Amino acid sequence: MKDAEYILEMDNIGKTFPGVKALDGVNFKVKRGEIHCLVGENGAGKSTLMKILSGVYPSGTFTGRIILNSTEQHFRSIEDSEKAGIAIIHQELALIPELTIYENIFLGHEIKKGPFIDWNETIIKAKEVLKRIRVNINPETKVKDVGVGVQQLVEIGKALSKDVKLLILDEPTAALSEVDCDNLLQILRELKKQGITCIMISHKLKEVISIADTITVLRDGKTITSIDATKRKVEEKEIIKYMVGREIEDIYPKREGVKYGDVCFELKNWTAFDPSKGREILHNINFKVHKGEIVGIAGLMGAGRTEMALSIFGNTKHYIIKGELYVNGVKKHLSSPEKAIKEKIVYVTEDRKGNGLVLIQDIKFNIPLSNLKQLLKGLFIDQHEEVNAANKFFNELNIKARSIEQVVGTLSGGNQQKVSVAKGLFTLPDLLILDEPTRGIDVGAKFEIYTIMNELVKRGMSIIMISSELPEILGMSDRIYVMSNGTMTGVIDAKDATEEKIMEMATA
Amino acid sequence: MKELGVILRKNIRDYGMFIALAVIFVLFTILTNGTFISPYNISSLINQTGYIAVLATGMTLVIIVRQIDLSVGFLSGFLGAIAAILMMNYHVPAILAILIVLALGAVIGLFFGVLIAKVGIPAFVVTLAGMISFHGLLLFATQAGGTINITDKFFNEIGNGFIPSFGKIGGFAVSTLVIGLIGIVLFIYFQFKARNTKKKYNFEVLPMPFFIAKIAFIVALIAALILVLAMNNGISWTFVIVFVVVSIFTVILNKTAFGRHIYAVGGNPEAAELSGINVANVLIYTFVIMETLTALSGILFASRMQSASPTAGTGFELLAIAGAFIGGCSANGGVGKVTGSLIGSLVMVSLTNGMDLMGLGSSIQYVIQGIILVLAVVFDILTRRSQAVG
Ligand SMILES: Nc1ncnc2c1ncn2[C@@H]1O[C@H](COP(=O)(O)OP(=O)(O)OP(=O)(O)O)[C@@H](O)[C@H]1O
Ligand SMILES: [Mg+2]
């Protein structure tokens, strides 16, 4: 009985939030020992389904049955699901940056000798876990000192240390570079050999196709289909069609007759020293952007791309900067984001939860926040203008929410990202810096964002796009700069660029 | 019926303070054999709430931006004493004395704000130091005679006087009745207008029967209050001042860019910074406002007491902070309403007033106030948690 074909059956699951039916009769079956990918548009209900499975939403707050190893389960908390061998790694990482890797791995289930923590044993066990996930780093390193790729693996290590049978990963690769992604997928394949079943949510369809044994598609809170990928090769197009209900021909829309104007932004010999790290993080960077141009910045995690963007955008991290910055040929000193926005430069962060959005406020509060004066009539904010502005982006970006009064923290990850982008667009900048603009966004919405980007540059705006997704860099940019270790290692015209050439410069 | 349950659960945070207020009113009315609810006591309850409500208004802003101010009690006492000294010892006209004290409050706020926002000292430390120093300064200022009596008529009118009544009809002050009536009509008009605008934008609104019930409830409260006041001496000047202060700050928080900045800084300071908001300046302005309102509170209290004493302002910070929390400010920042804090202050002052009437000593009163403060925050955290899970 114990070794039934399915380790998990979720039967007719329904979940309602005030005003939204997030899940509406979802059926979801996972075979023992497989890697099962869950895909669907932003707000389709993927994260919600996994939160139900892992006890985040306790039994009784949803309808339907969860059957694990042929017995029905009623998880009242995350601890309950962990006892049953389920571990979830959420869309947003939950590590404590100031603690070491081994402390993080055993946080919440410390190894004890009597009343005290047995640190020696902890470190030994941590080393074993790290070996399983092939991390070659001293477990005594603090989490804040390793890259996102390793952090993601540490999360997996944490799950492994709890003796997990069913591992749930909610968009584990969204924040990872290509190399880190491949590495992670490789680890998942190895865990599969060790008998661990995996459920993975992802918007990166290429990796889904490469790793999945089964692909289940959710749309509007319903199961659309489950495809057995072991029997035949699945095409990206097919999945997209199930996801969005229509076909998307080319996800990188082409611009006709690209013509760009004069240089509108330039950095000369730009060097930044980070006092908190005690070292130079940007070395002698020269960089320019023309009017009406999309400049892509490629590079590996930690290459210094975000640091460069922040050093331009008002330097909130208080780096010590040497070098010159020109806006439309005039030398400027942008000492705060406020000043940068006045110069019509705006930065859309890669970390929407951390420093992008006010999560406890609603959509119409967040979208105009960087440019409230646009809404002022005399001294006061004009409610009519406010609602119109928010509704415009709500419709244009197809944000999925009850209304513009929904609190941003309760939106699905991808829809939060759309609000974050909308907030940048509302400032009507001349230079828009987008840091990983499509992180966690579904294909349909990506297409919408790309279309808007093209629209904006056609009207004369310039865009700097930092991205770890090479196809996106190649598909959208006019020129591509590549960074590595805080240095610009090259610049290349998009028409001459290939993934290989970029990777070569990125690892230089 | 199910709908009612959902609405109640969603708004439990808002209704909680009204429930607390109702419980306190019923309880003390019974315990004091009706003295608590007598027109005279309600009228003085309103005036006592005045100087706390003004503090709680400022405290609302401070708590929204994730800060705290422990100094407001003794600062209000000290600034009240300054006003008294200016008028009594230096014969400064009352108006000028008031302006000087308000300006002094603003300067102290600026100083606090710079220490907190620019130098980076936690507000807790700065205002704790302030609390101790102002206590010392208050004792120093009132050292000579212990208590400074204020004999300025105009000044004392602020805390004790009433608006002209224009005669009485059946024992009710005419002007108060008229103002009350106009107030109620305007209130109903604006509620309907706001509801219609919301509907126009397809926002969620309370279903009509609940909306009517809510309005009827609030109108009944206002009407009862107006009638009780009119039976006594009518609307007091303190009432007018509090009304103006609360209105101004409600508008500032809801309708101006500065108000948005306050909520943004409290909700997510990093995001506020990257949105081009000058976070340091927002914090500084907030403390300037807080300490200016503290000065106003000191004036109201000194005026009401017609004197400045060495114990003036003792424990006000607790009442104001508790009032703000009861009124819906979140301990995590980013959330709060001035009108809520007004009701919260009324809860705290009713509690004090009721216990005074019962003849309870101040020792036991402090203990009870402390417990209420903790309960208010526990209630806040629990209701928010249950809402987050949906
Ligand atoms: N606490 C909540 N309150 C109200 N609505 C919620 C809450 N949590 C989720 N929702 C809604 O439920 C729906 C499903 O959200 P969910 O996070 O499961 O989407 P998702 O498929 O994971 O999307 P993404 O790919 O963007 O992460 C969304 O419409 C979202 O707005
Ligand atoms: Mg999700």
PDB file of C-alpha atoms and ligand atoms in Angstrom, chain A residues 17-18 20 22 40-49 57 91 170-171 203 400-402 406 410-415 440, chain B residues 388-389, ligand 1:
ATOM      1  CA  PHE A  17      -9.606  35.064  -0.268  1.00  0.00           C
ATOM      2  CA  PRO A  18     -11.918  37.969   0.466  1.00  0.00           C
ATOM      3  CA  VAL A  20     -11.030  36.387  -4.991  1.00  0.00           C
ATOM      4  CA  ALA A  22      -7.711  31.818  -5.956  1.00  0.00           C
ATOM      5  CA  GLY A  40       0.795  29.017 -15.142  1.00  0.00           C
ATOM      6  CA  GLU A  41       0.301  32.736 -15.453  1.00  0.00           C
ATOM      7  CA  ASN A  42       0.904  35.173 -12.630  1.00  0.00           C
ATOM      8  CA  GLY A  43      -1.898  34.802 -10.149  1.00  0.00           C
ATOM      9  CA  ALA A  44      -2.985  31.428 -11.507  1.00  0.00           C
ATOM     10  CA  GLY A  45      -2.794  30.030  -7.990  1.00  0.00           C
ATOM     11  CA  LYS A  46       0.471  28.078  -8.030  1.00  0.00           C
ATOM     12  CA  SER A  47       1.931  29.502  -4.836  1.00  0.00           C
ATOM     13  CA  THR A  48      -1.429  29.269  -3.106  1.00  0.00           C
ATOM     14  CA  LEU A  49      -1.721  25.574  -3.974  1.00  0.00           C
ATOM     15  CA  TYR A  57      -2.913  27.739   5.036  1.00  0.00           C
ATOM     16  CA  GLN A  91       9.319  32.350  -3.668  1.00  0.00           C
ATOM     17  CA  ASP A 170       8.525  27.997  -5.650  1.00  0.00           C
ATOM     18  CA  GLU A 171      10.400  29.709  -8.491  1.00  0.00           C
ATOM     19  CA  HIS A 203       8.204  30.658 -15.404  1.00  0.00           C
ATOM     20  CA  LYS A 400      -4.432  40.597 -11.922  1.00  0.00           C
ATOM     21  CA  ALA A 401      -6.166  41.843  -8.788  1.00  0.00           C
ATOM     22  CA  ARG A 402      -9.604  42.412  -7.379  1.00  0.00           C
ATOM     23  CA  GLN A 406      -6.033  45.401  -3.345  1.00  0.00           C
ATOM     24  CA  THR A 410      -1.518  39.946  -1.233  1.00  0.00           C
ATOM     25  CA  LEU A 411      -0.819  39.986  -4.971  1.00  0.00           C
ATOM     26  CA  SER A 412       0.959  37.073  -6.619  1.00  0.00           C
ATOM     27  CA  GLY A 413       4.697  37.577  -7.087  1.00  0.00           C
ATOM     28  CA  GLY A 414       4.510  38.371 -10.767  1.00  0.00           C
ATOM     29  CA  ASN A 415       1.744  40.897 -10.307  1.00  0.00           C
ATOM     30  CA  GLY A 440       8.985  35.987 -11.844  1.00  0.00           C
TER      31      GLY A 440
ATOM     32  CA  ALA B 388      -3.235  38.093   6.951  1.00  0.00           C
ATOM     33  CA  VAL B 389      -4.078  34.397   6.789  1.00  0.00           C
TER      34      VAL B 389
HETATM   35  N1  LIG C   1      -3.567  36.820   1.267  1.00  0.00           N
HETATM   36  C1  LIG C   1      -4.250  37.035   0.134  1.00  0.00           C
HETATM   37  N2  LIG C   1      -5.331  37.860   0.128  1.00  0.00           N
HETATM   38  C2  LIG C   1      -6.028  38.091  -1.006  1.00  0.00           C
HETATM   39  N3  LIG C   1      -5.737  37.542  -2.198  1.00  0.00           N
HETATM   40  C3  LIG C   1      -4.672  36.710  -2.280  1.00  0.00           C
HETATM   41  C4  LIG C   1      -3.875  36.419  -1.128  1.00  0.00           C
HETATM   42  N4  LIG C   1      -2.881  35.576  -1.500  1.00  0.00           N
HETATM   43  C5  LIG C   1      -3.058  35.336  -2.825  1.00  0.00           C
HETATM   44  N5  LIG C   1      -4.140  36.031  -3.294  1.00  0.00           N
HETATM   45  C6  LIG C   1      -4.659  36.000  -4.686  1.00  0.00           C
HETATM   46  O1  LIG C   1      -4.744  34.661  -5.132  1.00  0.00           O
HETATM   47  C7  LIG C   1      -4.401  34.549  -6.509  1.00  0.00           C
HETATM   48  C8  LIG C   1      -3.357  33.461  -6.686  1.00  0.00           C
HETATM   49  O2  LIG C   1      -2.126  33.893  -6.171  1.00  0.00           O
HETATM   50  P1  LIG C   1      -0.797  33.019  -6.187  1.00  0.00           P
HETATM   51  O3  LIG C   1       0.212  33.726  -5.363  1.00  0.00           O
HETATM   52  O4  LIG C   1      -1.110  31.618  -5.833  1.00  0.00           O
HETATM   53  O5  LIG C   1      -0.375  33.081  -7.739  1.00  0.00           O
HETATM   54  P2  LIG C   1       0.867  32.390  -8.478  1.00  0.00           P
HETATM   55  O6  LIG C   1       0.294  31.425  -9.454  1.00  0.00           O
HETATM   56  O7  LIG C   1       1.845  31.873  -7.505  1.00  0.00           O
HETATM   57  O8  LIG C   1       1.449  33.619  -9.313  1.00  0.00           O
HETATM   58  P3  LIG C   1       3.010  34.080  -9.579  1.00  0.00           P
HETATM   59  O9  LIG C   1       3.462  33.353 -10.768  1.00  0.00           O
HETATM   60  O10 LIG C   1       2.851  35.542  -9.926  1.00  0.00           O
HETATM   61  O11 LIG C   1       3.795  33.854  -8.360  1.00  0.00           O
HETATM   62  C9  LIG C   1      -3.959  35.944  -6.931  1.00  0.00           C
HETATM   63  O12 LIG C   1      -5.022  36.525  -7.640  1.00  0.00           O
HETATM   64  C10 LIG C   1      -3.707  36.683  -5.647  1.00  0.00           C
HETATM   65  O13 LIG C   1      -4.017  38.061  -5.788  1.00  0.00           O
END
